[in-house]
Every structure is written in structure tokens, then in C-alpha cells.
mmCIF file of C-alpha atoms in Angstrom:
data_model
loop_
_atom_site.group_PDB
_atom_site.id
_atom_site.type_symbol
_atom_site.label_atom_id
_atom_site.label_comp_id
_atom_site.label_asym_id
_atom_site.label_seq_id
_atom_site.Cartn_x
_atom_site.Cartn_y
_atom_site.Cartn_z
ATOM 1 C CA UNK A 206 11.986 -11.421 11.727
ATOM 2 C CA UNK A 207 10.699 -12.524 15.154
ATOM 3 C CA UNK A 208 9.447 -9.561 17.174
ATOM 4 C CA UNK A 209 11.881 -8.582 19.893
ATOM 5 C CA UNK A 210 9.964 -5.765 21.539
ATOM 6 C CA UNK A 211 6.363 -6.511 22.354
ATOM 7 C CA UNK A 212 4.925 -3.003 22.483
ATOM 8 C CA UNK A 213 7.889 -0.876 21.453
ATOM 9 C CA UNK A 214 6.815 1.808 19.028
ATOM 10 C CA UNK A 215 8.488 1.366 15.651
ATOM 11 C CA UNK A 216 7.684 3.783 12.884
ATOM 12 C CA UNK A 217 7.547 1.810 9.669
ATOM 13 C CA UNK A 218 8.350 3.756 6.557
ATOM 14 C CA UNK A 219 7.066 2.192 3.374
ATOM 15 C CA UNK A 220 8.867 3.852 0.508
ATOM 16 C CA UNK A 221 7.440 4.272 -2.962
ATOM 17 C CA UNK A 222 10.119 3.632 -5.597
ATOM 18 C CA UNK A 223 8.893 5.805 -8.432
ATOM 19 C CA UNK A 224 10.416 8.268 -10.862
ATOM 20 C CA UNK A 225 8.675 11.202 -9.206
ATOM 21 C CA UNK A 226 10.413 10.374 -5.917
ATOM 22 C CA UNK A 227 13.403 12.434 -7.027
ATOM 23 C CA UNK A 228 11.472 15.645 -6.698
ATOM 24 C CA UNK A 229 10.558 16.821 -3.222
ATOM 25 C CA UNK A 230 7.686 19.198 -3.890
ATOM 26 C CA UNK A 231 5.273 16.945 -5.739
ATOM 27 C CA UNK A 232 1.638 17.700 -6.381
ATOM 28 C CA UNK A 233 -0.945 16.187 -4.079
ATOM 29 C CA UNK A 234 -2.061 13.702 -6.724
ATOM 30 C CA UNK A 235 1.402 12.117 -6.550
ATOM 31 C CA UNK A 236 0.443 10.591 -3.191
ATOM 32 C CA UNK A 237 -0.965 7.099 -3.085
ATOM 33 C CA UNK A 238 -4.390 7.457 -1.461
ATOM 34 C CA UNK A 239 -7.277 5.140 -0.648
ATOM 35 C CA UNK A 240 -10.535 5.083 -2.532
ATOM 36 C CA UNK A 241 -12.834 2.543 -0.932
ATOM 37 C CA UNK A 242 -10.883 -0.710 -0.664
ATOM 38 C CA UNK A 243 -8.355 0.235 -3.355
ATOM 39 C CA UNK A 244 -5.153 2.248 -3.430
ATOM 40 C CA UNK A 245 -5.105 4.949 -6.099
ATOM 41 C CA UNK A 246 -2.228 6.934 -7.607
ATOM 42 C CA UNK A 247 -3.005 9.784 -9.981
ATOM 43 C CA UNK A 248 -6.585 8.580 -10.359
ATOM 44 C CA UNK A 249 -5.596 5.022 -11.374
ATOM 45 C CA UNK A 250 -5.478 1.848 -9.227
ATOM 46 C CA UNK A 251 -2.110 1.245 -7.569
ATOM 47 C CA UNK A 252 -0.856 -2.287 -6.891
ATOM 48 C CA UNK A 253 2.341 -2.821 -4.933
ATOM 49 C CA UNK A 254 4.914 -5.522 -5.445
ATOM 50 C CA UNK A 255 7.687 -4.904 -2.994
ATOM 51 C CA UNK A 256 10.128 -6.017 -0.338
ATOM 52 C CA UNK A 257 11.192 -5.586 3.268
ATOM 53 C CA UNK A 258 14.557 -4.040 4.095
ATOM 54 C CA UNK A 259 14.440 -3.312 7.826
ATOM 55 C CA UNK A 260 18.187 -2.656 7.766
ATOM 56 C CA UNK A 261 18.244 0.504 5.613
ATOM 57 C CA UNK A 262 18.706 2.923 8.517
ATOM 58 C CA UNK A 263 21.358 0.790 10.191
ATOM 59 C CA UNK A 264 23.404 0.369 7.017
ATOM 60 C CA UNK A 265 22.998 4.032 6.031
ATOM 61 C CA UNK A 266 24.563 5.109 9.335
ATOM 62 C CA UNK A 267 27.904 3.791 8.039
ATOM 63 C CA UNK A 268 29.001 5.782 4.943
ATOM 64 C CA UNK A 269 31.200 2.919 3.763
ATOM 65 C CA UNK A 270 28.174 0.602 3.627
ATOM 66 C CA UNK A 271 25.789 2.929 1.779
ATOM 67 C CA UNK A 272 26.550 1.474 -1.674
ATOM 68 C CA UNK A 273 24.677 -1.634 -0.494
ATOM 69 C CA UNK A 274 21.498 0.445 -0.277
ATOM 70 C CA UNK A 275 21.987 1.743 -3.809
ATOM 71 C CA UNK A 276 22.617 -1.811 -5.016
ATOM 72 C CA UNK A 277 19.441 -3.042 -3.314
ATOM 73 C CA UNK A 278 17.339 -0.309 -4.922
ATOM 74 C CA UNK A 279 18.875 -0.990 -8.336
ATOM 75 C CA UNK A 280 18.107 -4.704 -8.100
ATOM 76 C CA UNK A 281 14.609 -4.004 -6.797
ATOM 77 C CA UNK A 282 13.684 -1.638 -9.609
ATOM 78 C CA UNK A 283 15.240 -3.973 -12.189
ATOM 79 C CA UNK A 284 12.720 -6.598 -11.053
ATOM 80 C CA UNK A 285 9.790 -4.194 -11.081
ATOM 81 C CA UNK A 286 9.498 -3.780 -7.305
ATOM 82 C CA UNK A 287 7.790 -0.513 -6.417
ATOM 83 C CA UNK A 288 7.534 -0.396 -2.615
ATOM 84 C CA UNK A 289 10.126 -0.983 0.100
ATOM 85 C CA UNK A 290 9.358 -1.257 3.820
ATOM 86 C CA UNK A 291 11.922 -0.235 6.426
ATOM 87 C CA UNK A 292 12.086 0.506 10.169
ATOM 88 C CA UNK A 293 12.913 3.644 12.164
ATOM 89 C CA UNK A 294 15.321 2.240 14.732
ATOM 90 C CA UNK A 295 17.223 3.963 17.570
ATOM 91 C CA UNK A 296 14.190 4.118 19.836
ATOM 92 C CA UNK A 297 16.011 3.744 23.152
ATOM 93 C CA UNK A 298 16.582 0.045 23.690
ATOM 94 C CA UNK A 299 14.463 -3.053 24.177
ATOM 95 C CA UNK A 300 12.365 -1.738 27.092
ATOM 96 C CA UNK A 301 12.501 1.993 26.458
ATOM 97 C CA UNK A 302 8.759 2.392 25.987
ATOM 98 C CA UNK A 303 7.471 0.063 28.699
ATOM 99 C CA UNK A 304 7.768 2.018 31.953
ATOM 100 C CA UNK A 305 4.106 2.976 32.403
ATOM 101 C CA UNK A 306 1.237 4.055 30.127
ATOM 102 C CA UNK A 307 1.607 7.845 30.429
ATOM 103 C CA UNK A 308 5.355 8.078 29.676
ATOM 104 C CA UNK A 309 4.820 5.567 26.895
ATOM 105 C CA UNK A 310 2.179 7.743 25.262
ATOM 106 C CA UNK A 311 4.310 10.869 25.569
ATOM 107 C CA UNK A 312 7.432 9.221 24.204
ATOM 108 C CA UNK A 313 5.550 7.623 21.319
ATOM 109 C CA UNK A 314 4.066 11.001 20.396
ATOM 110 C CA UNK A 315 7.472 12.660 20.670
ATOM 111 C CA UNK A 316 9.096 10.053 18.433
ATOM 112 C CA UNK A 317 6.230 10.299 15.966
ATOM 113 C CA UNK A 318 6.625 14.077 15.710
ATOM 114 C CA UNK A 319 10.386 13.743 15.321
ATOM 115 C CA UNK A 320 10.152 11.256 12.456
ATOM 116 C CA UNK A 321 7.185 12.707 10.588
ATOM 117 C CA UNK A 322 8.399 16.319 10.672
ATOM 118 C CA UNK A 323 11.997 15.520 9.734
ATOM 119 C CA UNK A 324 13.200 17.171 6.524
ATOM 120 C CA UNK A 325 14.786 15.050 3.812
ATOM 121 C CA UNK A 326 18.391 16.258 3.659
ATOM 122 C CA UNK A 327 18.515 15.806 -0.127
ATOM 123 C CA UNK A 328 15.218 17.420 -1.166
ATOM 124 C CA UNK A 329 14.289 19.565 1.827
ATOM 125 C CA UNK A 330 10.813 18.011 1.929
ATOM 126 C CA UNK A 331 9.303 17.105 5.288
ATOM 127 C CA UNK A 332 8.564 13.394 5.548
ATOM 128 C CA UNK A 333 4.900 14.158 6.208
ATOM 129 C CA UNK A 334 4.698 15.985 2.861
ATOM 130 C CA UNK A 335 6.708 13.478 0.809
ATOM 131 C CA UNK A 336 4.654 11.384 -1.657
ATOM 132 C CA UNK A 337 7.483 8.856 -1.904
ATOM 133 C CA UNK A 338 6.480 7.648 1.579
ATOM 134 C CA UNK A 339 3.648 5.253 0.831
ATOM 135 C CA UNK A 340 2.500 4.572 4.396
ATOM 136 C CA UNK A 341 3.228 4.828 8.119
ATOM 137 C CA UNK A 342 2.785 1.752 10.285
ATOM 138 C CA UNK A 343 2.000 2.485 13.925
ATOM 139 C CA UNK A 344 3.440 -0.649 15.520
ATOM 140 C CA UNK A 345 5.211 -3.797 14.419
ATOM 141 C CA UNK A 346 3.298 -7.074 14.766
ATOM 142 C CA UNK A 347 0.951 -6.148 17.656
ATOM 143 C CA UNK A 348 -0.416 -9.170 19.461
ATOM 144 C CA UNK A 349 -1.465 -10.333 22.902
ATOM 145 C CA UNK A 350 -2.471 -13.984 23.066
ATOM 146 C CA UNK A 351 -4.084 -13.494 26.489
ATOM 147 C CA UNK A 352 -6.376 -10.696 25.296
ATOM 148 C CA UNK A 353 -8.494 -11.328 22.210
ATOM 149 C CA UNK A 354 -10.829 -8.423 23.001
ATOM 150 C CA UNK A 355 -8.658 -5.890 21.185
ATOM 151 C CA UNK A 356 -8.235 -3.739 24.313
ATOM 152 C CA UNK A 357 -4.459 -4.089 24.098
ATOM 153 C CA UNK A 358 -4.338 -1.886 20.997
ATOM 154 C CA UNK A 359 -6.873 0.684 22.166
ATOM 155 C CA UNK A 360 -4.077 3.267 22.239
ATOM 156 C CA UNK A 361 -4.410 3.494 18.469
ATOM 157 C CA UNK A 362 -7.411 5.901 18.350
ATOM 158 C CA UNK A 363 -5.242 8.335 20.359
ATOM 159 C CA UNK A 364 -2.116 7.935 18.244
ATOM 160 C CA UNK A 365 -3.849 7.932 14.864
ATOM 161 C CA UNK A 366 -5.424 11.432 15.015
ATOM 162 C CA UNK A 367 -2.132 12.782 16.421
ATOM 163 C CA UNK A 368 -0.288 11.551 13.341
ATOM 164 C CA UNK A 369 -3.118 12.555 11.008
ATOM 165 C CA UNK A 370 -2.893 16.144 12.313
ATOM 166 C CA UNK A 371 0.783 16.305 11.283
ATOM 167 C CA UNK A 372 0.730 14.210 8.150
ATOM 168 C CA UNK A 373 -0.493 15.177 4.707
ATOM 169 C CA UNK A 374 -1.890 12.279 2.687
ATOM 170 C CA UNK A 375 0.168 9.076 3.105
ATOM 171 C CA UNK A 376 -1.525 5.952 4.433
ATOM 172 C CA UNK A 377 -1.774 5.148 8.135
ATOM 173 C CA UNK A 378 -1.909 1.485 9.060
ATOM 174 C CA UNK A 379 -1.813 -1.149 11.745
ATOM 175 C CA UNK A 380 -1.013 -4.818 11.055
ATOM 176 C CA UNK A 381 -2.474 -8.159 12.016
ATOM 177 C CA UNK A 382 -0.247 -11.179 11.659
ATOM 178 C CA UNK A 383 0.144 -14.872 11.464
ATOM 179 C CA UNK A 384 3.687 -15.709 12.485
ATOM 180 C CA UNK A 385 4.846 -19.017 13.855
ATOM 181 C CA UNK A 386 2.690 -19.952 16.838
ATOM 182 C CA UNK A 387 1.010 -16.545 16.982
ATOM 183 C CA UNK A 388 -1.623 -17.331 14.357
ATOM 184 C CA UNK A 389 -4.702 -15.213 14.912
ATOM 185 C CA UNK A 390 -7.904 -17.098 14.151
ATOM 186 C CA UNK A 391 -10.198 -14.456 15.651
ATOM 187 C CA UNK A 392 -12.245 -12.328 13.264
ATOM 188 C CA UNK A 393 -10.872 -8.874 12.580
ATOM 189 C CA UNK A 394 -13.599 -6.905 14.410
ATOM 190 C CA UNK A 395 -12.611 -8.704 17.647
ATOM 191 C CA UNK A 396 -9.005 -7.656 17.293
ATOM 192 C CA UNK A 397 -9.522 -4.053 16.272
ATOM 193 C CA UNK A 398 -12.816 -2.229 16.445
ATOM 194 C CA UNK A 399 -14.618 -0.997 13.361
ATOM 195 C CA UNK A 400 -14.405 2.552 14.694
ATOM 196 C CA UNK A 401 -10.644 2.350 14.772
ATOM 197 C CA UNK A 402 -10.483 1.099 11.197
ATOM 198 C CA UNK A 403 -12.342 4.184 10.017
ATOM 199 C CA UNK A 404 -9.072 6.016 10.666
ATOM 200 C CA UNK A 405 -6.810 3.555 8.903
ATOM 201 C CA UNK A 406 -5.742 2.356 5.526
ATOM 202 C CA UNK A 407 -5.657 -1.323 6.399
ATOM 203 C CA UNK A 408 -2.339 -3.033 6.092
ATOM 204 C CA UNK A 409 -1.887 -6.634 7.083
ATOM 205 C CA UNK A 410 0.935 -9.083 6.992
ATOM 206 C CA UNK A 411 1.844 -12.658 7.553
ATOM 207 C CA UNK A 412 4.839 -14.980 7.427
ATOM 208 C CA UNK A 413 5.071 -18.519 6.182
ATOM 209 C CA UNK A 414 2.666 -20.463 8.431
ATOM 210 C CA UNK A 415 4.342 -22.998 10.676
ATOM 211 C CA UNK A 416 1.910 -25.816 11.304
ATOM 212 C CA UNK A 417 3.587 -28.689 13.162
ATOM 213 C CA UNK A 418 3.305 -32.092 11.485
ATOM 214 C CA UNK A 419 1.687 -30.539 8.410
ATOM 215 C CA UNK A 420 2.837 -31.223 4.880
ATOM 216 C CA UNK A 421 3.922 -28.453 2.538
ATOM 217 C CA UNK A 422 0.662 -28.881 0.662
ATOM 218 C CA UNK A 423 -1.383 -28.524 3.863
ATOM 219 C CA UNK A 424 0.465 -25.350 4.785
ATOM 220 C CA UNK A 425 -0.118 -23.855 1.344
ATOM 221 C CA UNK A 426 -3.792 -24.787 1.551
ATOM 222 C CA UNK A 427 -4.028 -23.090 4.946
ATOM 223 C CA UNK A 428 -2.356 -20.033 3.451
ATOM 224 C CA UNK A 429 -4.793 -20.034 0.521
ATOM 225 C CA UNK A 430 -7.766 -20.178 2.879
ATOM 226 C CA UNK A 431 -6.325 -17.509 5.154
ATOM 227 C CA UNK A 432 -5.756 -15.104 2.281
ATOM 228 C CA UNK A 433 -9.232 -15.711 0.864
ATOM 229 C CA UNK A 434 -10.858 -15.150 4.249
ATOM 230 C CA UNK A 435 -9.012 -11.976 5.129
ATOM 231 C CA UNK A 436 -9.227 -10.530 1.647
ATOM 232 C CA UNK A 437 -12.986 -10.986 1.886
ATOM 233 C CA UNK A 438 -13.045 -9.348 5.329
ATOM 234 C CA UNK A 439 -11.090 -6.385 3.988
ATOM 235 C CA UNK A 440 -13.425 -5.955 1.020
ATOM 236 C CA UNK A 441 -16.852 -6.621 2.516
ATOM 237 C CA UNK A 442 -16.522 -5.794 6.233
ATOM 238 C CA UNK A 443 -13.727 -3.276 6.699
ATOM 239 C CA UNK A 444 -13.897 -1.755 3.218
ATOM 240 C CA UNK A 445 -10.145 -1.164 3.305
ATOM 241 C CA UNK A 446 -7.269 -2.275 1.041
ATOM 242 C CA UNK A 447 -5.368 -5.377 2.093
ATOM 243 C CA UNK A 448 -1.593 -5.658 1.870
ATOM 244 C CA UNK A 449 0.465 -8.693 2.810
ATOM 245 C CA UNK A 450 3.569 -6.939 4.085
ATOM 246 C CA UNK A 451 5.681 -9.887 5.260
ATOM 247 C CA UNK A 452 5.857 -13.349 3.776
ATOM 248 C CA UNK A 453 8.618 -15.809 3.098
ATOM 249 C CA UNK A 454 10.103 -19.250 3.615
ATOM 250 C CA UNK A 455 13.132 -19.861 5.817
ATOM 251 C CA UNK A 456 16.055 -21.852 4.485
ATOM 252 C CA UNK A 457 16.641 -22.911 8.097
ATOM 253 C CA UNK A 458 13.457 -24.988 8.125
ATOM 254 C CA UNK A 459 13.963 -28.753 8.093
ATOM 255 C CA UNK A 460 13.860 -30.179 4.581
ATOM 256 C CA UNK A 461 13.978 -26.738 2.974
ATOM 257 C CA UNK A 462 14.415 -26.372 -0.768
ATOM 258 C CA UNK A 463 14.256 -23.305 -2.980
ATOM 259 C CA UNK A 464 11.297 -24.867 -4.784
ATOM 260 C CA UNK A 465 9.338 -24.713 -1.501
ATOM 261 C CA UNK A 466 10.007 -21.009 -1.244
ATOM 262 C CA UNK A 467 9.049 -20.492 -4.874
ATOM 263 C CA UNK A 468 5.782 -22.370 -4.283
ATOM 264 C CA UNK A 469 4.992 -20.090 -1.340
ATOM 265 C CA UNK A 470 5.751 -16.979 -3.392
ATOM 266 C CA UNK A 471 3.584 -18.289 -6.221
ATOM 267 C CA UNK A 472 0.703 -18.938 -3.809
ATOM 268 C CA UNK A 473 0.753 -15.441 -2.330
ATOM 269 C CA UNK A 474 1.341 -13.753 -5.684
ATOM 270 C CA UNK A 475 -1.451 -15.715 -7.335
ATOM 271 C CA UNK A 476 -3.960 -14.666 -4.659
ATOM 272 C CA UNK A 477 -2.948 -11.024 -4.950
ATOM 273 C CA UNK A 478 -3.109 -11.137 -8.738
ATOM 274 C CA UNK A 479 -6.502 -12.858 -8.881
ATOM 275 C CA UNK A 480 -7.957 -10.409 -6.373
ATOM 276 C CA UNK A 481 -6.565 -7.414 -8.249
ATOM 277 C CA UNK A 482 -7.787 -8.815 -11.559
ATOM 278 C CA UNK A 483 -11.336 -9.145 -10.203
ATOM 279 C CA UNK A 484 -11.327 -5.734 -8.514
ATOM 280 C CA UNK A 485 -10.894 -7.154 -5.000
ATOM 281 C CA UNK A 486 -9.286 -5.597 -1.927
ATOM 282 C CA UNK A 487 -5.820 -7.192 -2.201
ATOM 283 C CA UNK A 488 -3.498 -4.350 -3.156
ATOM 284 C CA UNK A 489 -0.107 -6.044 -3.143
ATOM 285 C CA UNK A 490 2.529 -7.754 -1.040
ATOM 286 C CA UNK A 491 6.089 -7.309 0.229
ATOM 287 C CA UNK A 492 8.363 -10.323 0.694
ATOM 288 C CA UNK A 493 10.742 -10.717 3.638
ATOM 289 C CA UNK A 494 13.510 -9.814 3.086
ATOM 290 C CA UNK A 495 15.730 -8.273 0.381
ATOM 291 C CA UNK A 496 19.494 -8.440 0.835
ATOM 292 C CA UNK A 497 22.466 -7.925 -1.483
ATOM 293 C CA UNK A 498 25.938 -9.447 -1.644
ATOM 294 C CA UNK A 499 28.139 -8.769 1.369
ATOM 295 C CA UNK A 500 25.358 -8.762 3.977
ATOM 296 C CA UNK A 501 25.883 -12.224 5.441
ATOM 297 C CA UNK A 502 25.507 -10.990 9.025
ATOM 298 C CA UNK A 503 21.885 -10.083 8.298
ATOM 299 C CA UNK A 504 20.902 -13.383 6.715
ATOM 300 C CA UNK A 505 18.028 -14.833 8.742
ATOM 301 C CA UNK A 506 17.036 -17.676 6.428
ATOM 302 C CA UNK A 507 14.298 -15.666 4.730
ATOM 303 C CA UNK A 508 16.680 -13.493 2.722
ATOM 304 C CA UNK A 509 16.259 -13.121 -1.019
ATOM 305 C CA UNK A 510 19.391 -12.040 -2.887
ATOM 306 C CA UNK A 511 18.038 -11.438 -6.364
ATOM 307 C CA UNK A 512 21.398 -11.916 -8.088
ATOM 308 C CA UNK A 513 21.768 -15.359 -6.465
ATOM 309 C CA UNK A 514 18.230 -16.715 -6.859
ATOM 310 C CA UNK A 515 17.339 -16.424 -10.524
ATOM 311 C CA UNK A 516 14.235 -18.642 -10.311
ATOM 312 C CA UNK A 517 12.757 -16.647 -7.418
ATOM 313 C CA UNK A 518 13.738 -13.382 -9.093
ATOM 314 C CA UNK A 519 11.884 -14.504 -12.223
ATOM 315 C CA UNK A 520 8.727 -15.172 -10.193
ATOM 316 C CA UNK A 521 9.019 -11.758 -8.540
ATOM 317 C CA UNK A 522 9.521 -9.867 -11.804
ATOM 318 C CA UNK A 523 6.624 -11.744 -13.442
ATOM 319 C CA UNK A 524 4.317 -10.644 -10.621
ATOM 320 C CA UNK A 525 5.521 -7.071 -11.059
ATOM 321 C CA UNK A 526 4.660 -7.162 -14.760
ATOM 322 C CA UNK A 527 1.237 -8.679 -14.108
ATOM 323 C CA UNK A 528 0.268 -6.088 -11.516
ATOM 324 C CA UNK A 529 1.594 -3.294 -13.712
ATOM 325 C CA UNK A 530 -0.502 -4.623 -16.591
ATOM 326 C CA UNK A 531 -3.655 -4.702 -14.461
ATOM 327 C CA UNK A 532 -3.013 -1.146 -13.316
ATOM 328 C CA UNK A 533 -2.589 0.016 -16.906
ATOM 329 C CA UNK A 534 -5.671 -1.922 -17.974
ATOM 330 C CA UNK A 535 -7.819 -0.223 -15.349
ATOM 331 C CA UNK A 536 -6.281 3.134 -16.251
ATOM 332 C CA UNK A 537 -7.083 2.565 -19.932
ATOM 333 C CA UNK A 538 -10.656 1.577 -19.075
ATOM 334 C CA UNK A 539 -10.960 4.708 -16.970
ATOM 335 C CA UNK A 540 -9.621 6.832 -19.820
ATOM 336 C CA UNK A 541 -11.986 5.179 -22.305
ATOM 337 C CA UNK A 542 -14.878 5.798 -19.922
ATOM 338 C CA UNK A 543 -13.799 9.427 -19.562
ATOM 339 C CA UNK A 544 -13.514 9.850 -23.330
ATOM 340 C CA UNK A 545 -16.898 8.183 -23.860
ATOM 341 C CA UNK A 546 -18.449 10.456 -21.255
ATOM 342 C CA UNK A 547 -16.806 13.486 -22.859
ATOM 343 C CA UNK A 548 -18.013 12.517 -26.333
ATOM 344 C CA UNK A 549 -21.540 11.948 -25.011
ATOM 345 C CA UNK A 550 -21.558 15.388 -23.436
ATOM 346 C CA UNK A 551 -20.203 16.976 -26.612
ATOM 347 C CA UNK A 552 -22.822 15.185 -28.733
ATOM 348 C CA UNK A 553 -25.567 16.280 -26.377
ATOM 349 C CA UNK A 554 -24.294 19.853 -26.460
ATOM 350 C CA UNK A 555 -24.090 19.707 -30.256
ATOM 351 C CA UNK A 556 -27.658 18.480 -30.512
ATOM 352 C CA UNK A 557 -28.867 21.107 -28.052
ATOM 353 C CA UNK A 558 -26.995 23.812 -29.944
ATOM 354 C CA UNK A 559 -28.503 22.686 -33.278
ATOM 355 C CA UNK A 560 -31.990 22.733 -31.785
ATOM 356 C CA UNK A 561 -31.380 26.143 -30.279
ATOM 357 C CA UNK A 562 -30.122 27.523 -33.599
ATOM 358 C CA UNK A 563 -33.200 26.139 -35.397
ATOM 359 C CA UNK A 564 -35.485 27.880 -32.926
ATOM 360 C CA UNK A 565 -33.530 31.116 -33.207
ATOM 361 C CA UNK A 566 -33.471 31.035 -36.983
ATOM 362 C CA UNK A 567 -37.157 30.131 -37.147
ATOM 363 C CA UNK A 568 -38.042 32.942 -34.826
ATOM 364 C CA UNK A 569 -35.933 35.300 -36.873
ATOM 365 C CA UNK A 570 -37.619 34.293 -40.130
ATOM 366 C CA UNK A 571 -41.011 34.678 -38.560
ATOM 367 C CA UNK A 572 -40.147 38.157 -37.349
ATOM 368 C CA UNK A 573 -38.727 39.196 -40.658
ATOM 369 C CA UNK A 574 -41.828 37.984 -42.459
ATOM 370 C CA UNK A 575 -44.005 39.852 -40.007
ATOM 371 C CA UNK A 576 -41.919 42.941 -40.571
ATOM 372 C CA UNK A 577 -42.117 42.570 -44.362
ATOM 373 C CA UNK A 578 -45.905 42.131 -44.229
ATOM 374 C CA UNK A 579 -46.197 45.180 -42.010
ATOM 375 C CA UNK A 580 -44.009 47.250 -44.315
ATOM 376 C CA UNK A 581 -46.000 46.101 -47.388
ATOM 377 C CA UNK A 582 -49.294 47.030 -45.678
ATOM 378 C CA UNK A 583 -48.014 50.481 -44.804
ATOM 379 C CA UNK A 584 -46.767 51.027 -48.354
ATOM 380 C CA UNK A 585 -50.211 50.272 -49.757
#
């Protein structure tokens, strides 16, 4: 999970696991889009409960290993997970994009074009037109502890419009992190300018905070405060959705127990749920990382093998159900509001029509009476 390439461009594909994903040419309303500080799918709020699987591309390159990907997706959907986040690897090595600024910009743009305009070999749909791709992440875990001005990521206003010109509707995002010693205490506007965020669907992530000499309770309290603070920033300052796209607890930590990991998951899930329930900016979270049986070489301590960890899997599936319920609740309220509005319009039209018919009939009677009086006068 630790970042290995400081400024290496990594295209992050966040995949929407939905029934419609089987069909390449989906209507525009099948894309998840932003509306204020919420994600919306088909006119209804969309809340993501998902996972990280950075290894998808690596494993898929070996045909004999591909069943592991199918197994991971089956287990994910069985537990209600709807979004998976993966990495576009093969970018030229650890220092491939660090020669000088101009070549870096050109190579980033070239890689971006190559990934975004690639056609899905199964459906024929270009990635930029595929609603099953939830979002594109410009860079993995950007940070520079010696520069809190935000100048280090000023390349983003150049890259963002370039991608926007190619890409249809999917989200575009850049992360801010707390990870180990790289905890960012600076306010968001210092890190990334407000002008930049006008171009982005905000996506943020964090890992289990490592606070030396702190108790588990202190770390969870820090995490609670951090989530509250940044959720508020997303809602009231940036006006963008917030996603926690990496979180977890390492089994390699001293004194680790599965109950500690479950407590961390519960803390993050509870904050996301409470925010979603109250209409806040938190739109979901993705744990790090999902693995399946037979992937021991990729175990990093944070792995969650759903078939092995029934208690954690139960917590994950419960969160999925809760977020799905909130989404349906908002959708039902929206439908009721639409029906109420429709009925009000129909009632108003009915009343207007009745009044119009009364006027017409009255005018007709008056004219007929006038005509009858005129005819009677002429007869006399």
C-alpha cells in the first residue's frame, strides 16, 4: 500500500459493479454523475461500498490466474459491494515519468489518451464512454511534505481539461491522504486551490492512522475527528462528494487482532452511513484490499479475504445493505415528490379546465338567449 513512485502517473480505474455493466452502449443516465456534493445514478443518490484490488491488471495478464478475478467479483457482489478500484500499471518503471517537466507532461498525456480511448475487447465500448467506469483518478497519493502551498500539484489544471475533452461523463478526481507519517493537517484549500476543485469530483482517501504511543481508542477518536472535519470541508467549502478510497488495519501491526480491524471498519462505515443518512457529502468508502484464496504473495497485512473473515464480511455486507436502503429511501421520496407534483399539476389543470368550460358554456347560453330574443322580436 505504501507509495513507491512519488509522482508517477497512475490511472486509477474505479469500476462500477452493476447489472447494466454487461452492456457496452448504455444511455447517458447510466453514468454516475455529481449533483452538488452528491453522486447520482439515474436521478437517485448513489452511495458506494467497495474495495481496492490494485492487482486486477497484473493477474489478468496471466490467463491461468484469471479465475481469481471472477472469484473476487463474485465474493464482492455477494456482500453487496458495488465499486472496485484498480490501477493501470505498466507505465515504464519506477522513474519513467521523472526526467523533466516537459517529457513528463507529454508522456502523461500520451498514457491518458491510450487508456481512456481503449476499446473494451468484450463490448467494443471505449473506456471513456463506458458507464461501468465510475471515476478516473489522476495520481496516486500525491504529497510533498516540504511544500504545503499546493504548487506541487499545479499540473492538475492542465491534465484535467485534457482528460475532460476525451472523456464522456465519468468522475475525475484527485486524492488527499493520511497514511502513516504523511498525515496532512493543512486545510484543503492550501493543498489544492478552489479553482482546481471546480474541475473535479472530489475523491479522498486515508489509511489506518499510525499515531505512535497512542491507544487504539485514541486512534479511532482521531479518525472520527478527521472524517468529521473533512466531510464538513467537502460539503460546505468544496461542495463536492467525499469518498474514503483506502482504509484498513494491518495484521502486521504490533498487538493486532481482528477485532481491532472490525472496530476500524465500523468507525469508517458509521461515519459514512450517518453522513449519507443526513444528506451529507460522504458518498461511500473502499477498503484496502480485497484478495481471494491462492493470492498469498499479495498479502500485505491489510488484505480481506471474505471467505476467511466472516465477522468482517458481516460488517461489510451490513454497510452495503444500509447504504442501499438509504439510496432507495431517497429514491422513493423523490418519486413521491414527483407524483405529488404531478397530481398537483393535474388538479390545477382540472380546475382550470372546469372554470374554462363554465365560462364557455355561460357565454354560449348567453349568446343563444340573445339569438332567441332576436328571433322572437323579428317574428313579431
